[in-house]
């Protein structure tokens, strides 16, 4: 039976409630919300002068009203040590979402920790240290002393290369300019950590090296370009689910205004289904290519556009490199880069060749080329905005595939123009500001393999749960657990010893192959099971946090509540680690090294912001951002005039391309040569197993469900990770809806719940990514590209039933997700 | 068959201006609401409204209703097979709000798969699974009206299990 909150009435926001700017801390779109708080002993009334909305709430409010909020938008939280009412609702005046809320963001209030309503009691409140066979709560000083002593001893006796760091690089959530700076200063300035990785990939690298090497920053447009364009060209993305209000508030108006839509995806997504409703099926072209063949399609599109003369010759002459090869293929560049003619020597692909490899008709590829680039009847150029995401970022041959896509945008002059752009759609918001990572190198270390090989002795983890979100996860987990258990055993054996004796025991275990694990997170995560010290962090709105969205819109999301328990902003945790490192190193007589850990006397997250981002962008202060509200300012900020920050609507309007650092300002084309499956082991695995295991996202979950795993509304809908299958495949395997199944291959095993999806191709399943109840990463092989970008998307396995539907799964709906109007 | 009246109504977005059209349509099937005491109690006091008689219902043909008052449009359904929360001799009679809990658009009933569908942003709710959101943007499942059938076969609504869109109290003051 569907979960119901049984709430029949909510407290009314009084007219004088406090109001805060909130940027949704989940996806990259960064919808604007407003938070309202007021004392527990007060409430507003239905009369217009008694409530925040100034309307008569004794009457039914009509569709799209501002004067309503759902139970999920309400909670009771702690503010300055007192309980207060909280409402967090979408902001109608924010240009990003115009009052629309998503199924993720509109649960922000409900997903705050509350001792009063009992929500999110999984949140960490105090540091925990492994002692006496369990995690014991303790003080910050006690926990950080142990962290610093072990880290310092390992770094001094060995080297900083023995310190391995997994750290988020994103905005929103618990990231943002404050926290990336705090962690970045610690690991890239005070230390020079080389063996580090990012939350969602096994190395410290870009997701879009080729776009950047071609001179094109991956976030170069404005969201309004979707409304101003002739054609939306979407690749490997499903924005209706994953960038919901970008789709609804910007793409849909474009479609309703006459834009055409091309979607490249092996699967019929909800974005396709909804676009057919909004634009009419005749204006939506779905290219359901064979998995992993995107590059061939792009090369054929480019070839057809070039051969038809639909290129933007003036743009190419003025803004792109003309002299043949500019960058040769080498170990840091998986493809050569240069002029259009140079790239065409490699990219040239006929429509027929592409049709054969991609499994779609030549006529459809030609139609796509026409929609992208064929001039209008009056001879004017066609505008096309190109967007892409994990379908090719986590796909086959990342560098060349993304390069081949950016080629099309450059050849048609659709960068830096109204209605154009070629952009990553994004996952989290952005909020990266760190000292140079040049010492990490390119290609950077494959950190998961580094750990699996038994290297490294200390692992600091910041808001990453590799149990759920890495590839080759089965092996990673086995090794990580074995190595960290060695240290747990050593701590247990040293029980009753002094701090010095315990540290010595830990370091001895490390020298024997063990791993000392420090986990900084907001919850006790799955990888946190291996931790010896767990440090509680807080999230956006429990601290002030700045980030930018997918059109580079920078906002300050304001603090409206206290951090839960004794948790702290990551930036301040990093600062405290640095201060303990300095103290411990001085005790060890390492004064020169200790000096490197100075400069962390931050009282607040604002201090960290001003030490990093603010120092480099002097116009950008909390005060100015607060005044800029939920519309903020689009980066780069170029000044402060008439009391307002001045930003940049879209990049490269001057036709000068800079992301690669070339002085000539010329964009480069990518010689994207097709070579089949690029990553090792993929072709063999495809041949050996029946099912392609596509990993996908769903609108209801945020990321790896770290909060949603404790949200009854979400877990009621999907008590197990869904594995969508064609109904005929289910019959073949004797599976009924809701039955539990396991997916098996040479890499490992994972499990989920059978969910019929008639629109899927046969022998293909779509399994939700990152679930705590079944990690798809368990069955993904370790294959990466030359720059250590993982190919999560390509994984094949066999499926068998493990159980009939449970009482929980039997009760849920298994109907089609597509609208029936 | 689809409930085209609701589809058309939703497309015209007539709720922007008011729900009088719906109120007029439902007046014949709803008894005068009792005066609810929303102010003094911990929970709102729901009226018991007669919606229809079992004899009025045809399997899988939606009947427009309203509950707890004329400004809260809903649908009464006889689904043809027993569902959880269903009442009547066949355990198959259910009623739901038709205001989408995402943004309050008026939803239409799809008889093809017994779902309520929002024309605004494409959320969908399963009438056979307690109004569970099949897919969509709402942060709650669909408000279902609690029903009771008396000895005469009259169907009465007596409560609601979620907050109805557009009101901060299910029974308006």
PDB file of N, CA and C in Angstrom, chain A residues 1-10 58 60-65 68-69 72 99-101 103 106-107 240-241 244 270 274 277-278 699 713 716-717 812-813 815-821, chain B residues 2 15 38 41 43-44 46 84 99 102-105 112-113 117 120-122 124 126 128-130 132-142 161-170 172:
ATOM      1  N   UNK A   1       0.849  -1.195   0.000  1.00  0.00           N
ATOM      2  CA  UNK A   1       0.000   0.000   0.000  1.00  0.00           C
ATOM      3  C   UNK A   1       0.879   1.237   0.000  1.00  0.00           C
ATOM      4  N   UNK A   2       0.480   2.164  -0.782  1.00  0.00           N
ATOM      5  CA  UNK A   2       1.306   3.364  -0.938  1.00  0.00           C
ATOM      6  C   UNK A   2       1.520   4.069   0.405  1.00  0.00           C
ATOM      7  N   UNK A   3       2.717   4.569   0.576  1.00  0.00           N
ATOM      8  CA  UNK A   3       3.062   5.301   1.795  1.00  0.00           C
ATOM      9  C   UNK A   3       2.302   6.626   1.852  1.00  0.00           C
ATOM     10  N   UNK A   4       1.656   6.866   2.951  1.00  0.00           N
ATOM     11  CA  UNK A   4       0.943   8.124   3.147  1.00  0.00           C
ATOM     12  C   UNK A   4       1.395   8.748   4.457  1.00  0.00           C
ATOM     13  N   UNK A   5       1.522  10.059   4.434  1.00  0.00           N
ATOM     14  CA  UNK A   5       2.025  10.732   5.637  1.00  0.00           C
ATOM     15  C   UNK A   5       0.919  10.989   6.659  1.00  0.00           C
ATOM     16  N   UNK A   6      -0.334  10.857   6.239  1.00  0.00           N
ATOM     17  CA  UNK A   6      -1.470  11.081   7.141  1.00  0.00           C
ATOM     18  C   UNK A   6      -1.412  12.459   7.781  1.00  0.00           C
ATOM     19  N   UNK A   7      -0.948  13.419   7.026  1.00  0.00           N
ATOM     20  CA  UNK A   7      -0.929  14.808   7.504  1.00  0.00           C
ATOM     21  C   UNK A   7      -2.117  15.526   6.885  1.00  0.00           C
ATOM     22  N   UNK A   8      -2.967  16.081   7.717  1.00  0.00           N
ATOM     23  CA  UNK A   8      -4.153  16.741   7.178  1.00  0.00           C
ATOM     24  C   UNK A   8      -4.103  18.253   7.337  1.00  0.00           C
ATOM     25  N   UNK A   9      -3.029  18.738   7.953  1.00  0.00           N
ATOM     26  CA  UNK A   9      -2.927  20.181   8.171  1.00  0.00           C
ATOM     27  C   UNK A   9      -1.471  20.518   8.470  1.00  0.00           C
ATOM     28  N   UNK A  10      -1.028  21.676   8.003  1.00  0.00           N
ATOM     29  CA  UNK A  10       0.335  22.116   8.288  1.00  0.00           C
ATOM     30  C   UNK A  10       0.310  23.491   8.940  1.00  0.00           C
ATOM     31  N   UNK A  58      -8.073  30.425   3.878  1.00  0.00           N
ATOM     32  CA  UNK A  58      -9.271  29.639   4.186  1.00  0.00           C
ATOM     33  C   UNK A  58      -9.946  29.187   2.903  1.00  0.00           C
ATOM     34  N   UNK A  60      -9.529  27.465  -1.109  1.00  0.00           N
ATOM     35  CA  UNK A  60      -8.702  26.614  -1.958  1.00  0.00           C
ATOM     36  C   UNK A  60      -7.791  27.498  -2.825  1.00  0.00           C
ATOM     37  N   UNK A  61      -6.501  27.172  -2.850  1.00  0.00           N
ATOM     38  CA  UNK A  61      -5.562  27.866  -3.736  1.00  0.00           C
ATOM     39  C   UNK A  61      -5.498  27.120  -5.065  1.00  0.00           C
ATOM     40  N   UNK A  62      -5.237  27.862  -6.120  1.00  0.00           N
ATOM     41  CA  UNK A  62      -5.341  27.260  -7.437  1.00  0.00           C
ATOM     42  C   UNK A  62      -3.998  26.747  -7.938  1.00  0.00           C
ATOM     43  N   UNK A  63      -4.030  26.149  -9.114  1.00  0.00           N
ATOM     44  CA  UNK A  63      -2.836  25.483  -9.637  1.00  0.00           C
ATOM     45  C   UNK A  63      -1.641  26.439  -9.681  1.00  0.00           C
ATOM     46  N   UNK A  64      -0.467  25.892  -9.429  1.00  0.00           N
ATOM     47  CA  UNK A  64       0.788  26.627  -9.464  1.00  0.00           C
ATOM     48  C   UNK A  64       0.821  27.788  -8.478  1.00  0.00           C
ATOM     49  N   UNK A  65       0.050  27.661  -7.422  1.00  0.00           N
ATOM     50  CA  UNK A  65       0.046  28.723  -6.414  1.00  0.00           C
ATOM     51  C   UNK A  65       1.374  28.755  -5.654  1.00  0.00           C
ATOM     52  N   UNK A  68       1.136  27.459  -1.140  1.00  0.00           N
ATOM     53  CA  UNK A  68       0.918  26.085  -0.675  1.00  0.00           C
ATOM     54  C   UNK A  68       2.268  25.400  -0.550  1.00  0.00           C
ATOM     55  N   UNK A  69       2.361  24.479   0.373  1.00  0.00           N
ATOM     56  CA  UNK A  69       3.551  23.646   0.492  1.00  0.00           C
ATOM     57  C   UNK A  69       3.131  22.257   0.932  1.00  0.00           C
ATOM     58  N   UNK A  72       6.235  17.344   2.713  1.00  0.00           N
ATOM     59  CA  UNK A  72       7.676  17.104   2.578  1.00  0.00           C
ATOM     60  C   UNK A  72       8.477  18.394   2.651  1.00  0.00           C
ATOM     61  N   UNK A  99       9.599  28.544  -9.785  1.00  0.00           N
ATOM     62  CA  UNK A  99       8.628  28.006  -8.836  1.00  0.00           C
ATOM     63  C   UNK A  99       8.403  26.511  -8.927  1.00  0.00           C
ATOM     64  N   UNK A 100       9.030  25.868  -9.907  1.00  0.00           N
ATOM     65  CA  UNK A 100       8.879  24.412  -9.989  1.00  0.00           C
ATOM     66  C   UNK A 100       9.775  23.740  -8.949  1.00  0.00           C
ATOM     67  N   UNK A 101       9.259  22.706  -8.340  1.00  0.00           N
ATOM     68  CA  UNK A 101      10.054  21.889  -7.431  1.00  0.00           C
ATOM     69  C   UNK A 101      10.215  20.507  -8.028  1.00  0.00           C
ATOM     70  N   UNK A 103      11.062  16.273  -7.429  1.00  0.00           N
ATOM     71  CA  UNK A 103      10.782  15.253  -6.419  1.00  0.00           C
ATOM     72  C   UNK A 103      11.955  15.100  -5.451  1.00  0.00           C
ATOM     73  N   UNK A 106      12.133  19.205  -3.509  1.00  0.00           N
ATOM     74  CA  UNK A 106      10.960  19.543  -2.701  1.00  0.00           C
ATOM     75  C   UNK A 106      10.839  18.647  -1.467  1.00  0.00           C
ATOM     76  N   UNK A 107      11.833  17.784  -1.262  1.00  0.00           N
ATOM     77  CA  UNK A 107      11.918  17.015  -0.014  1.00  0.00           C
ATOM     78  C   UNK A 107      13.089  17.479   0.855  1.00  0.00           C
ATOM     79  N   UNK A 240      14.616  14.917 -18.277  1.00  0.00           N
ATOM     80  CA  UNK A 240      13.323  14.920 -17.584  1.00  0.00           C
ATOM     81  C   UNK A 240      13.471  14.275 -16.201  1.00  0.00           C
ATOM     82  N   UNK A 241      14.341  13.255 -16.126  1.00  0.00           N
ATOM     83  CA  UNK A 241      14.549  12.599 -14.827  1.00  0.00           C
ATOM     84  C   UNK A 241      15.638  13.290 -14.007  1.00  0.00           C
ATOM     85  N   UNK A 244      15.574  17.863 -13.917  1.00  0.00           N
ATOM     86  CA  UNK A 244      14.141  17.963 -14.169  1.00  0.00           C
ATOM     87  C   UNK A 244      13.684  19.362 -14.556  1.00  0.00           C
ATOM     88  N   UNK A 270      12.285   8.626 -20.633  1.00  0.00           N
ATOM     89  CA  UNK A 270      11.118   9.460 -20.378  1.00  0.00           C
ATOM     90  C   UNK A 270      11.258  10.827 -21.023  1.00  0.00           C
ATOM     91  N   UNK A 274       8.181  12.277 -23.055  1.00  0.00           N
ATOM     92  CA  UNK A 274       7.573  13.566 -22.720  1.00  0.00           C
ATOM     93  C   UNK A 274       7.768  14.576 -23.844  1.00  0.00           C
ATOM     94  N   UNK A 277       5.172  14.360 -26.321  1.00  0.00           N
ATOM     95  CA  UNK A 277       3.930  14.995 -25.883  1.00  0.00           C
ATOM     96  C   UNK A 277       3.985  16.505 -26.077  1.00  0.00           C
ATOM     97  N   UNK A 278       5.115  17.090 -25.708  1.00  0.00           N
ATOM     98  CA  UNK A 278       5.203  18.553 -25.729  1.00  0.00           C
ATOM     99  C   UNK A 278       5.413  19.101 -27.139  1.00  0.00           C
ATOM    100  N   UNK A 699      14.529   9.867 -11.330  1.00  0.00           N
ATOM    101  CA  UNK A 699      14.310  11.191 -10.744  1.00  0.00           C
ATOM    102  C   UNK A 699      14.094  11.139  -9.241  1.00  0.00           C
ATOM    103  N   UNK A 713       9.059   7.779   1.882  1.00  0.00           N
ATOM    104  CA  UNK A 713       8.365   7.984   0.609  1.00  0.00           C
ATOM    105  C   UNK A 713       9.148   7.329  -0.534  1.00  0.00           C
ATOM    106  N   UNK A 716       9.514   3.324  -0.029  1.00  0.00           N
ATOM    107  CA  UNK A 716       8.234   2.660  -0.282  1.00  0.00           C
ATOM    108  C   UNK A 716       8.055   2.410  -1.783  1.00  0.00           C
ATOM    109  N   UNK A 717       8.530   3.358  -2.591  1.00  0.00           N
ATOM    110  CA  UNK A 717       8.368   3.212  -4.043  1.00  0.00           C
ATOM    111  C   UNK A 717       9.317   2.148  -4.583  1.00  0.00           C
ATOM    112  N   UNK A 812       3.999  -2.701  -4.780  1.00  0.00           N
ATOM    113  CA  UNK A 812       4.278  -1.460  -5.502  1.00  0.00           C
ATOM    114  C   UNK A 812       3.735  -1.518  -6.927  1.00  0.00           C
ATOM    115  N   UNK A 813       3.660  -0.367  -7.533  1.00  0.00           N
ATOM    116  CA  UNK A 813       3.156  -0.268  -8.902  1.00  0.00           C
ATOM    117  C   UNK A 813       4.250  -0.638  -9.891  1.00  0.00           C
ATOM    118  N   UNK A 815       3.556  -0.241 -13.286  1.00  0.00           N
ATOM    119  CA  UNK A 815       3.024   0.263 -14.549  1.00  0.00           C
ATOM    120  C   UNK A 815       4.067   1.110 -15.284  1.00  0.00           C
ATOM    121  N   UNK A 816       3.805   1.295 -16.564  1.00  0.00           N
ATOM    122  CA  UNK A 816       4.717   2.076 -17.407  1.00  0.00           C
ATOM    123  C   UNK A 816       4.901   3.473 -16.838  1.00  0.00           C
ATOM    124  N   UNK A 817       6.123   4.001 -16.979  1.00  0.00           N
ATOM    125  CA  UNK A 817       6.391   5.348 -16.491  1.00  0.00           C
ATOM    126  C   UNK A 817       5.892   6.423 -17.454  1.00  0.00           C
ATOM    127  N   UNK A 818       5.564   6.039 -18.651  1.00  0.00           N
ATOM    128  CA  UNK A 818       5.204   7.038 -19.665  1.00  0.00           C
ATOM    129  C   UNK A 818       3.782   7.557 -19.455  1.00  0.00           C
ATOM    130  N   UNK A 819       3.619   8.838 -19.657  1.00  0.00           N
ATOM    131  CA  UNK A 819       2.334   9.505 -19.446  1.00  0.00           C
ATOM    132  C   UNK A 819       1.276   8.931 -20.390  1.00  0.00           C
ATOM    133  N   UNK A 820       0.052   8.802 -19.882  1.00  0.00           N
ATOM    134  CA  UNK A 820      -1.081   8.308 -20.684  1.00  0.00           C
ATOM    135  C   UNK A 820      -2.147   9.405 -20.696  1.00  0.00           C
ATOM    136  N   UNK A 821      -2.055  10.274 -21.656  1.00  0.00           N
ATOM    137  CA  UNK A 821      -3.026  11.375 -21.726  1.00  0.00           C
ATOM    138  C   UNK A 821      -4.083  11.087 -22.780  1.00  0.00           C
TER     139      UNK A 821
ATOM    140  N   UNK B   2     -11.229   6.998 -21.902  1.00  0.00           N
ATOM    141  CA  UNK B   2     -10.665   8.023 -21.044  1.00  0.00           C
ATOM    142  C   UNK B   2     -11.758   8.955 -20.552  1.00  0.00           C
ATOM    143  N   UNK B  15      -8.458  25.731 -13.756  1.00  0.00           N
ATOM    144  CA  UNK B  15      -8.298  25.922 -12.316  1.00  0.00           C
ATOM    145  C   UNK B  15      -7.570  27.208 -11.980  1.00  0.00           C
ATOM    146  N   UNK B  38     -12.474  22.669  12.194  1.00  0.00           N
ATOM    147  CA  UNK B  38     -11.061  22.568  11.859  1.00  0.00           C
ATOM    148  C   UNK B  38     -10.178  23.275  12.876  1.00  0.00           C
ATOM    149  N   UNK B  41      -9.338  21.223  17.149  1.00  0.00           N
ATOM    150  CA  UNK B  41      -8.882  19.865  17.421  1.00  0.00           C
ATOM    151  C   UNK B  41      -7.475  19.629  16.904  1.00  0.00           C
ATOM    152  N   UNK B  43      -6.499  17.171  15.087  1.00  0.00           N
ATOM    153  CA  UNK B  43      -6.606  16.852  13.658  1.00  0.00           C
ATOM    154  C   UNK B  43      -7.910  17.412  13.131  1.00  0.00           C
ATOM    155  N   UNK B  44      -7.964  17.628  11.826  1.00  0.00           N
ATOM    156  CA  UNK B  44      -9.199  18.206  11.302  1.00  0.00           C
ATOM    157  C   UNK B  44     -10.320  17.180  11.425  1.00  0.00           C
ATOM    158  N   UNK B  46     -13.275  15.551   9.771  1.00  0.00           N
ATOM    159  CA  UNK B  46     -13.734  15.388   8.396  1.00  0.00           C
ATOM    160  C   UNK B  46     -15.246  15.232   8.322  1.00  0.00           C
ATOM    161  N   UNK B  84      -6.172  -2.882  -2.431  1.00  0.00           N
ATOM    162  CA  UNK B  84      -5.982  -2.505  -1.040  1.00  0.00           C
ATOM    163  C   UNK B  84      -6.632  -1.142  -0.810  1.00  0.00           C
ATOM    164  N   UNK B  99      -6.331  16.580  -8.037  1.00  0.00           N
ATOM    165  CA  UNK B  99      -5.368  17.683  -8.127  1.00  0.00           C
ATOM    166  C   UNK B  99      -3.975  17.093  -7.960  1.00  0.00           C
ATOM    167  N   UNK B 102       1.900  17.781  -7.240  1.00  0.00           N
ATOM    168  CA  UNK B 102       3.094  18.538  -7.625  1.00  0.00           C
ATOM    169  C   UNK B 102       2.747  20.015  -7.757  1.00  0.00           C
ATOM    170  N   UNK B 103       1.905  20.373  -8.743  1.00  0.00           N
ATOM    171  CA  UNK B 103       1.589  21.783  -8.966  1.00  0.00           C
ATOM    172  C   UNK B 103       0.089  22.038  -9.099  1.00  0.00           C
ATOM    173  N   UNK B 104      -0.725  21.056  -8.755  1.00  0.00           N
ATOM    174  CA  UNK B 104      -2.151  21.312  -8.676  1.00  0.00           C
ATOM    175  C   UNK B 104      -2.908  21.267  -9.991  1.00  0.00           C
ATOM    176  N   UNK B 105      -2.269  20.759 -11.040  1.00  0.00           N
ATOM    177  CA  UNK B 105      -3.004  20.609 -12.298  1.00  0.00           C
ATOM    178  C   UNK B 105      -4.084  19.541 -12.120  1.00  0.00           C
ATOM    179  N   UNK B 112      -7.270   2.843 -19.639  1.00  0.00           N
ATOM    180  CA  UNK B 112      -6.435   1.791 -20.222  1.00  0.00           C
ATOM    181  C   UNK B 112      -5.578   1.097 -19.159  1.00  0.00           C
ATOM    182  N   UNK B 113      -5.003   1.887 -18.269  1.00  0.00           N
ATOM    183  CA  UNK B 113      -4.183   1.242 -17.233  1.00  0.00           C
ATOM    184  C   UNK B 113      -4.538   1.730 -15.824  1.00  0.00           C
ATOM    185  N   UNK B 117      -3.301  10.880 -14.559  1.00  0.00           N
ATOM    186  CA  UNK B 117      -2.161  11.437 -15.283  1.00  0.00           C
ATOM    187  C   UNK B 117      -2.228  12.954 -15.320  1.00  0.00           C
ATOM    188  N   UNK B 120       0.320  18.553 -16.979  1.00  0.00           N
ATOM    189  CA  UNK B 120       1.278  19.648 -16.820  1.00  0.00           C
ATOM    190  C   UNK B 120       2.715  19.193 -16.932  1.00  0.00           C
ATOM    191  N   UNK B 121       3.080  18.242 -16.085  1.00  0.00           N
ATOM    192  CA  UNK B 121       4.482  17.829 -16.033  1.00  0.00           C
ATOM    193  C   UNK B 121       4.636  16.312 -16.029  1.00  0.00           C
ATOM    194  N   UNK B 122       3.522  15.604 -16.347  1.00  0.00           N
ATOM    195  CA  UNK B 122       3.570  14.184 -16.679  1.00  0.00           C
ATOM    196  C   UNK B 122       3.763  13.247 -15.492  1.00  0.00           C
ATOM    197  N   UNK B 124       2.321  10.571 -12.809  1.00  0.00           N
ATOM    198  CA  UNK B 124       1.312   9.513 -12.943  1.00  0.00           C
ATOM    199  C   UNK B 124       1.094   8.799 -11.611  1.00  0.00           C
ATOM    200  N   UNK B 126      -1.082   5.510  -9.558  1.00  0.00           N
ATOM    201  CA  UNK B 126      -1.716   4.216  -9.797  1.00  0.00           C
ATOM    202  C   UNK B 126      -2.948   4.067  -8.911  1.00  0.00           C
ATOM    203  N   UNK B 128      -4.783   1.564  -8.671  1.00  0.00           N
ATOM    204  CA  UNK B 128      -4.848   0.207  -8.120  1.00  0.00           C
ATOM    205  C   UNK B 128      -3.829  -0.014  -6.996  1.00  0.00           C
ATOM    206  N   UNK B 129      -2.995   0.973  -6.747  1.00  0.00           N
ATOM    207  CA  UNK B 129      -1.965   0.814  -5.705  1.00  0.00           C
ATOM    208  C   UNK B 129      -2.011   1.988  -4.733  1.00  0.00           C
ATOM    209  N   UNK B 130      -3.211   2.333  -4.311  1.00  0.00           N
ATOM    210  CA  UNK B 130      -3.355   3.362  -3.279  1.00  0.00           C
ATOM    211  C   UNK B 130      -2.915   4.744  -3.727  1.00  0.00           C
ATOM    212  N   UNK B 132      -0.235   5.366  -5.483  1.00  0.00           N
ATOM    213  CA  UNK B 132       1.226   5.483  -5.516  1.00  0.00           C
ATOM    214  C   UNK B 132       1.659   6.201  -6.787  1.00  0.00           C
ATOM    215  N   UNK B 133       2.604   7.114  -6.620  1.00  0.00           N
ATOM    216  CA  UNK B 133       3.130   7.812  -7.789  1.00  0.00           C
ATOM    217  C   UNK B 133       3.972   6.816  -8.586  1.00  0.00           C
ATOM    218  N   UNK B 134       3.546   6.553  -9.807  1.00  0.00           N
ATOM    219  CA  UNK B 134       4.279   5.620 -10.655  1.00  0.00           C
ATOM    220  C   UNK B 134       5.576   6.276 -11.098  1.00  0.00           C
ATOM    221  N   UNK B 135       5.431   7.498 -11.523  1.00  0.00           N
ATOM    222  CA  UNK B 135       6.574   8.324 -11.885  1.00  0.00           C
ATOM    223  C   UNK B 135       6.103   9.759 -11.810  1.00  0.00           C
ATOM    224  N   UNK B 136       6.969  10.667 -11.358  1.00  0.00           N
ATOM    225  CA  UNK B 136       6.541  12.047 -11.347  1.00  0.00           C
ATOM    226  C   UNK B 136       7.369  12.932 -10.454  1.00  0.00           C
ATOM    227  N   UNK B 137       6.847  14.119 -10.236  1.00  0.00           N
ATOM    228  CA  UNK B 137       7.584  15.155  -9.521  1.00  0.00           C
ATOM    229  C   UNK B 137       7.018  15.415  -8.140  1.00  0.00           C
ATOM    230  N   UNK B 138       5.859  14.842  -7.859  1.00  0.00           N
ATOM    231  CA  UNK B 138       5.240  15.093  -6.561  1.00  0.00           C
ATOM    232  C   UNK B 138       6.049  14.421  -5.461  1.00  0.00           C
ATOM    233  N   UNK B 139       6.011  15.015  -4.279  1.00  0.00           N
ATOM    234  CA  UNK B 139       6.753  14.464  -3.151  1.00  0.00           C
ATOM    235  C   UNK B 139       5.833  13.699  -2.209  1.00  0.00           C
ATOM    236  N   UNK B 140       4.638  13.424  -2.690  1.00  0.00           N
ATOM    237  CA  UNK B 140       3.771  12.521  -1.931  1.00  0.00           C
ATOM    238  C   UNK B 140       2.997  11.675  -2.927  1.00  0.00           C
ATOM    239  N   UNK B 141       2.471  10.588  -2.436  1.00  0.00           N
ATOM    240  CA  UNK B 141       1.534   9.827  -3.250  1.00  0.00           C
ATOM    241  C   UNK B 141       0.197  10.570  -3.245  1.00  0.00           C
ATOM    242  N   UNK B 142      -0.708  10.095  -4.058  1.00  0.00           N
ATOM    243  CA  UNK B 142      -1.944  10.848  -4.267  1.00  0.00           C
ATOM    244  C   UNK B 142      -2.893  10.719  -3.070  1.00  0.00           C
ATOM    245  N   UNK B 161      -6.017  10.848   3.319  1.00  0.00           N
ATOM    246  CA  UNK B 161      -4.766  10.355   3.923  1.00  0.00           C
ATOM    247  C   UNK B 161      -3.528  11.165   3.562  1.00  0.00           C
ATOM    248  N   UNK B 162      -3.684  12.211   2.759  1.00  0.00           N
ATOM    249  CA  UNK B 162      -2.560  13.114   2.452  1.00  0.00           C
ATOM    250  C   UNK B 162      -3.117  14.525   2.356  1.00  0.00           C
ATOM    251  N   UNK B 163      -2.235  15.493   2.437  1.00  0.00           N
ATOM    252  CA  UNK B 163      -2.670  16.883   2.307  1.00  0.00           C
ATOM    253  C   UNK B 163      -3.058  17.141   0.847  1.00  0.00           C
ATOM    254  N   UNK B 164      -4.251  17.677   0.648  1.00  0.00           N
ATOM    255  CA  UNK B 164      -4.748  17.970  -0.693  1.00  0.00           C
ATOM    256  C   UNK B 164      -4.043  19.216  -1.227  1.00  0.00           C
ATOM    257  N   UNK B 165      -3.687  19.185  -2.494  1.00  0.00           N
ATOM    258  CA  UNK B 165      -3.004  20.327  -3.093  1.00  0.00           C
ATOM    259  C   UNK B 165      -3.829  21.606  -2.923  1.00  0.00           C
ATOM    260  N   UNK B 166      -3.131  22.683  -2.581  1.00  0.00           N
ATOM    261  CA  UNK B 166      -3.786  23.981  -2.586  1.00  0.00           C
ATOM    262  C   UNK B 166      -4.470  24.362  -1.290  1.00  0.00           C
ATOM    263  N   UNK B 167      -4.341  23.526  -0.271  1.00  0.00           N
ATOM    264  CA  UNK B 167      -4.925  23.877   1.029  1.00  0.00           C
ATOM    265  C   UNK B 167      -3.994  23.377   2.131  1.00  0.00           C
ATOM    266  N   UNK B 168      -3.774  24.212   3.132  1.00  0.00           N
ATOM    267  CA  UNK B 168      -2.901  23.830   4.237  1.00  0.00           C
ATOM    268  C   UNK B 168      -3.678  23.156   5.352  1.00  0.00           C
ATOM    269  N   UNK B 169      -4.990  23.046   5.150  1.00  0.00           N
ATOM    270  CA  UNK B 169      -5.829  22.227   6.021  1.00  0.00           C
ATOM    271  C   UNK B 169      -6.814  21.522   5.105  1.00  0.00           C
ATOM    272  N   UNK B 170      -6.899  20.208   5.228  1.00  0.00           N
ATOM    273  CA  UNK B 170      -7.769  19.482   4.305  1.00  0.00           C
ATOM    274  C   UNK B 170      -9.222  19.932   4.400  1.00  0.00           C
ATOM    275  N   UNK B 172     -11.207  23.202   5.038  1.00  0.00           N
ATOM    276  CA  UNK B 172     -10.941  24.641   5.095  1.00  0.00           C
ATOM    277  C   UNK B 172     -11.695  25.265   6.252  1.00  0.00           C
TER     278      UNK B 172
END
